[in-house]
Amino acid sequence: MEKDLIFMREALSLAAEAASSGEVPVGALVVRSGEVIARGRNRVEERQSALAHAELLALEEASAVTGNWRLSDCTLYVSLEPCTMCASAIRLSRLSRVVYGAPDLRLGGFGSFLDLSSATLYGQPPEIVGGVLAEESARALRVFFQARRKENVSDRE
């Protein structure tokens, strides 16, 4: 869908902001009725908190905007497949749809590592759409981690 591409490009822009701040490049946004109501980017290093993932920050902001923790009429766009922690929060938030870019083979919670998308423990599962602008997202991650490895090598010399 064209809308998915537009919103994923915005998530990738947030991921680029994260990378420029030294964070793993992941960006997320929550959309309701075709309008962005919340944005998040990784801030783990900035906040020194393992909980400061882009998805969780976007969900928190969306709940504040709507005045409700139930986001059943919302879609989350995120540049990387949510980890299992974020996938659980997404399920608890009752999102109707999740659109992500690159799969996360190490930690992905919607099929790449574990699949929390169809578990019935949190009510109706969201529609999951993966692979939207996946190459762009994967490239941003590759570039980020290649630069990190080079920095680590330089630090040892």
mmCIF file of C-alpha atoms in Angstrom:
data_model
loop_
_atom_site.group_PDB
_atom_site.id
_atom_site.type_symbol
_atom_site.label_atom_id
_atom_site.label_comp_id
_atom_site.label_asym_id
_atom_site.label_seq_id
_atom_site.Cartn_x
_atom_site.Cartn_y
_atom_site.Cartn_z
ATOM 1 C CA MET A 1 0.000 0.000 0.000
ATOM 2 C CA GLU A 2 1.218 3.479 -0.792
ATOM 3 C CA LYS A 3 0.293 4.704 2.715
ATOM 4 C CA ASP A 4 2.548 2.050 4.209
ATOM 5 C CA LEU A 5 5.491 3.300 2.152
ATOM 6 C CA ILE A 6 4.889 6.912 3.161
ATOM 7 C CA PHE A 7 4.688 6.111 6.864
ATOM 8 C CA MET A 8 7.627 3.698 6.722
ATOM 9 C CA ARG A 9 9.754 6.421 5.155
ATOM 10 C CA GLU A 10 8.934 8.583 8.164
ATOM 11 C CA ALA A 11 9.897 5.725 10.501
ATOM 12 C CA LEU A 12 13.196 5.438 8.603
ATOM 13 C CA SER A 13 13.743 9.173 9.051
ATOM 14 C CA LEU A 14 13.332 8.703 12.807
ATOM 15 C CA ALA A 15 15.775 5.786 12.615
ATOM 16 C CA ALA A 16 18.302 8.095 10.945
ATOM 17 C CA GLU A 17 17.853 10.582 13.814
ATOM 18 C CA ALA A 18 18.552 7.765 16.257
ATOM 19 C CA ALA A 19 21.721 6.787 14.390
ATOM 20 C CA SER A 20 22.982 10.361 14.333
ATOM 21 C CA SER A 21 22.620 10.372 18.124
ATOM 22 C CA GLY A 22 24.620 7.158 18.504
ATOM 23 C CA GLU A 23 21.555 4.953 18.960
ATOM 24 C CA VAL A 24 20.702 1.789 17.036
ATOM 25 C CA PRO A 25 18.722 3.137 14.063
ATOM 26 C CA VAL A 26 15.144 2.204 14.805
ATOM 27 C CA GLY A 27 12.221 4.577 14.363
ATOM 28 C CA ALA A 28 8.517 4.072 15.020
ATOM 29 C CA LEU A 29 5.264 5.937 14.667
ATOM 30 C CA VAL A 30 1.649 5.342 15.561
ATOM 31 C CA VAL A 31 -1.011 6.248 13.014
ATOM 32 C CA ARG A 32 -4.738 6.607 13.605
ATOM 33 C CA SER A 33 -7.203 7.453 10.832
ATOM 34 C CA GLY A 34 -4.342 8.247 8.469
ATOM 35 C CA GLU A 35 -2.717 10.742 10.857
ATOM 36 C CA VAL A 36 0.522 10.331 12.816
ATOM 37 C CA ILE A 37 -0.324 10.709 16.499
ATOM 38 C CA ALA A 38 2.990 9.602 18.030
ATOM 39 C CA ARG A 39 6.641 9.143 17.145
ATOM 40 C CA GLY A 40 9.544 7.385 18.772
ATOM 41 C CA ARG A 41 13.160 6.560 18.077
ATOM 42 C CA ASN A 42 15.604 4.487 20.038
ATOM 43 C CA ARG A 43 16.904 6.351 23.094
ATOM 44 C CA VAL A 44 18.454 3.455 25.021
ATOM 45 C CA GLU A 45 21.893 5.071 25.351
ATOM 46 C CA GLU A 46 20.521 8.565 25.937
ATOM 47 C CA ARG A 47 18.251 7.424 28.767
ATOM 48 C CA GLN A 48 20.445 4.536 29.901
ATOM 49 C CA SER A 49 17.340 2.363 29.879
ATOM 50 C CA ALA A 50 16.763 -0.952 28.140
ATOM 51 C CA LEU A 51 13.113 0.105 27.947
ATOM 52 C CA ALA A 52 13.720 3.136 25.711
ATOM 53 C CA HIS A 53 12.965 1.307 22.452
ATOM 54 C CA ALA A 54 11.373 3.305 19.634
ATOM 55 C CA GLU A 55 8.168 1.248 19.748
ATOM 56 C CA LEU A 56 7.636 1.641 23.489
ATOM 57 C CA LEU A 57 8.219 5.389 23.333
ATOM 58 C CA ALA A 58 5.758 5.732 20.448
ATOM 59 C CA LEU A 59 3.155 3.621 22.278
ATOM 60 C CA GLU A 60 3.566 5.697 25.419
ATOM 61 C CA GLU A 61 3.100 8.941 23.498
ATOM 62 C CA ALA A 62 0.087 7.534 21.605
ATOM 63 C CA SER A 63 -1.564 6.539 24.876
ATOM 64 C CA ALA A 64 -0.987 10.047 26.247
ATOM 65 C CA VAL A 65 -2.439 11.627 23.084
ATOM 66 C CA THR A 66 -5.525 9.403 23.027
ATOM 67 C CA GLY A 67 -5.984 9.240 26.794
ATOM 68 C CA ASN A 68 -6.242 5.468 26.513
ATOM 69 C CA TRP A 69 -3.766 2.589 26.711
ATOM 70 C CA ARG A 70 -5.946 0.616 24.303
ATOM 71 C CA LEU A 71 -4.829 1.562 20.801
ATOM 72 C CA SER A 72 -7.112 -0.791 18.894
ATOM 73 C CA ASP A 73 -7.795 1.718 16.127
ATOM 74 C CA CYS A 74 -4.095 2.382 15.483
ATOM 75 C CA THR A 75 -1.269 1.071 13.314
ATOM 76 C CA LEU A 76 2.359 0.989 14.398
ATOM 77 C CA TYR A 77 5.034 1.526 11.753
ATOM 78 C CA VAL A 78 8.548 0.527 12.799
ATOM 79 C CA SER A 79 11.722 0.219 10.770
ATOM 80 C CA LEU A 80 12.822 -3.049 12.411
ATOM 81 C CA GLU A 81 10.728 -6.022 13.496
ATOM 82 C CA PRO A 82 9.856 -5.442 17.162
ATOM 83 C CA CYS A 83 11.770 -7.489 19.724
ATOM 84 C CA THR A 84 9.838 -9.831 21.981
ATOM 85 C CA MET A 85 9.579 -7.183 24.732
ATOM 86 C CA CYS A 86 8.086 -4.668 22.316
ATOM 87 C CA ALA A 87 5.905 -7.303 20.644
ATOM 88 C CA SER A 88 4.364 -8.096 24.027
ATOM 89 C CA ALA A 89 3.718 -4.405 24.702
ATOM 90 C CA ILE A 90 2.195 -4.068 21.238
ATOM 91 C CA ARG A 91 -0.114 -6.995 21.929
ATOM 92 C CA LEU A 92 -1.088 -5.548 25.316
ATOM 93 C CA SER A 93 -1.823 -2.185 23.659
ATOM 94 C CA ARG A 94 -4.332 -3.928 21.382
ATOM 95 C CA LEU A 95 -2.945 -2.351 18.195
ATOM 96 C CA SER A 96 -4.885 -3.504 15.148
ATOM 97 C CA ARG A 97 -1.927 -3.509 12.775
ATOM 98 C CA VAL A 98 1.869 -3.541 12.812
ATOM 99 C CA VAL A 99 3.972 -2.723 9.760
ATOM 100 C CA TYR A 100 7.721 -3.245 9.983
ATOM 101 C CA GLY A 101 10.727 -2.997 7.716
ATOM 102 C CA ALA A 102 13.609 -5.413 8.221
ATOM 103 C CA PRO A 103 13.215 -8.708 10.078
ATOM 104 C CA ASP A 104 15.194 -9.180 13.296
ATOM 105 C CA LEU A 105 16.528 -12.736 13.255
ATOM 106 C CA ARG A 106 18.111 -12.430 16.720
ATOM 107 C CA LEU A 107 15.259 -10.870 18.715
ATOM 108 C CA GLY A 108 12.210 -10.448 16.450
ATOM 109 C CA GLY A 109 8.902 -11.062 18.172
ATOM 110 C CA PHE A 110 6.638 -11.360 15.145
ATOM 111 C CA GLY A 111 8.008 -14.430 13.428
ATOM 112 C CA SER A 112 11.737 -14.100 12.829
ATOM 113 C CA PHE A 113 12.865 -15.326 16.270
ATOM 114 C CA LEU A 114 9.637 -15.929 18.200
ATOM 115 C CA ASP A 115 6.097 -15.390 16.973
ATOM 116 C CA LEU A 116 3.844 -13.538 19.375
ATOM 117 C CA SER A 117 1.533 -12.423 16.582
ATOM 118 C CA SER A 118 -0.919 -15.279 16.833
ATOM 119 C CA ALA A 119 -0.835 -16.049 20.567
ATOM 120 C CA THR A 120 -4.352 -15.661 21.935
ATOM 121 C CA LEU A 121 -3.287 -14.572 25.411
ATOM 122 C CA TYR A 122 -3.834 -10.854 24.722
ATOM 123 C CA GLY A 123 -7.061 -10.887 22.753
ATOM 124 C CA GLN A 124 -7.341 -10.294 19.021
ATOM 125 C CA PRO A 125 -3.908 -10.448 17.363
ATOM 126 C CA PRO A 126 -2.858 -7.553 15.145
ATOM 127 C CA GLU A 127 -2.392 -7.834 11.421
ATOM 128 C CA ILE A 128 1.362 -8.078 10.835
ATOM 129 C CA VAL A 129 2.924 -6.761 7.627
ATOM 130 C CA GLY A 130 6.673 -7.254 7.388
ATOM 131 C CA GLY A 131 9.254 -6.340 4.798
ATOM 132 C CA VAL A 132 8.075 -2.828 3.922
ATOM 133 C CA LEU A 133 11.212 -0.970 2.770
ATOM 134 C CA ALA A 134 13.164 -3.791 4.392
ATOM 135 C CA GLU A 135 16.334 -3.214 2.388
ATOM 136 C CA GLU A 136 16.509 0.459 3.362
ATOM 137 C CA SER A 137 16.084 -0.455 7.016
ATOM 138 C CA ALA A 138 18.627 -3.274 6.845
ATOM 139 C CA ARG A 139 21.096 -0.964 5.100
ATOM 140 C CA ALA A 140 20.780 1.655 7.867
ATOM 141 C CA LEU A 141 21.489 -1.028 10.465
ATOM 142 C CA ARG A 142 24.458 -2.430 8.508
ATOM 143 C CA VAL A 143 26.021 1.000 8.063
ATOM 144 C CA PHE A 144 25.534 1.806 11.751
ATOM 145 C CA PHE A 145 27.098 -1.416 13.022
ATOM 146 C CA GLN A 146 29.952 -1.325 10.487
ATOM 147 C CA ALA A 147 30.840 2.148 11.761
ATOM 148 C CA ARG A 148 30.633 0.905 15.359
ATOM 149 C CA ARG A 149 32.997 -1.972 14.587
ATOM 150 C CA LYS A 150 35.462 0.428 12.934
ATOM 151 C CA GLU A 151 35.327 2.687 16.012
ATOM 152 C CA ASN A 152 36.041 -0.276 18.260
ATOM 153 C CA VAL A 153 39.038 -1.305 16.135
ATOM 154 C CA SER A 154 40.373 2.275 16.198
ATOM 155 C CA ASP A 155 39.963 2.385 19.985
ATOM 156 C CA ARG A 156 42.186 -0.689 20.327
ATOM 157 C CA GLU A 157 45.002 0.636 18.107
#
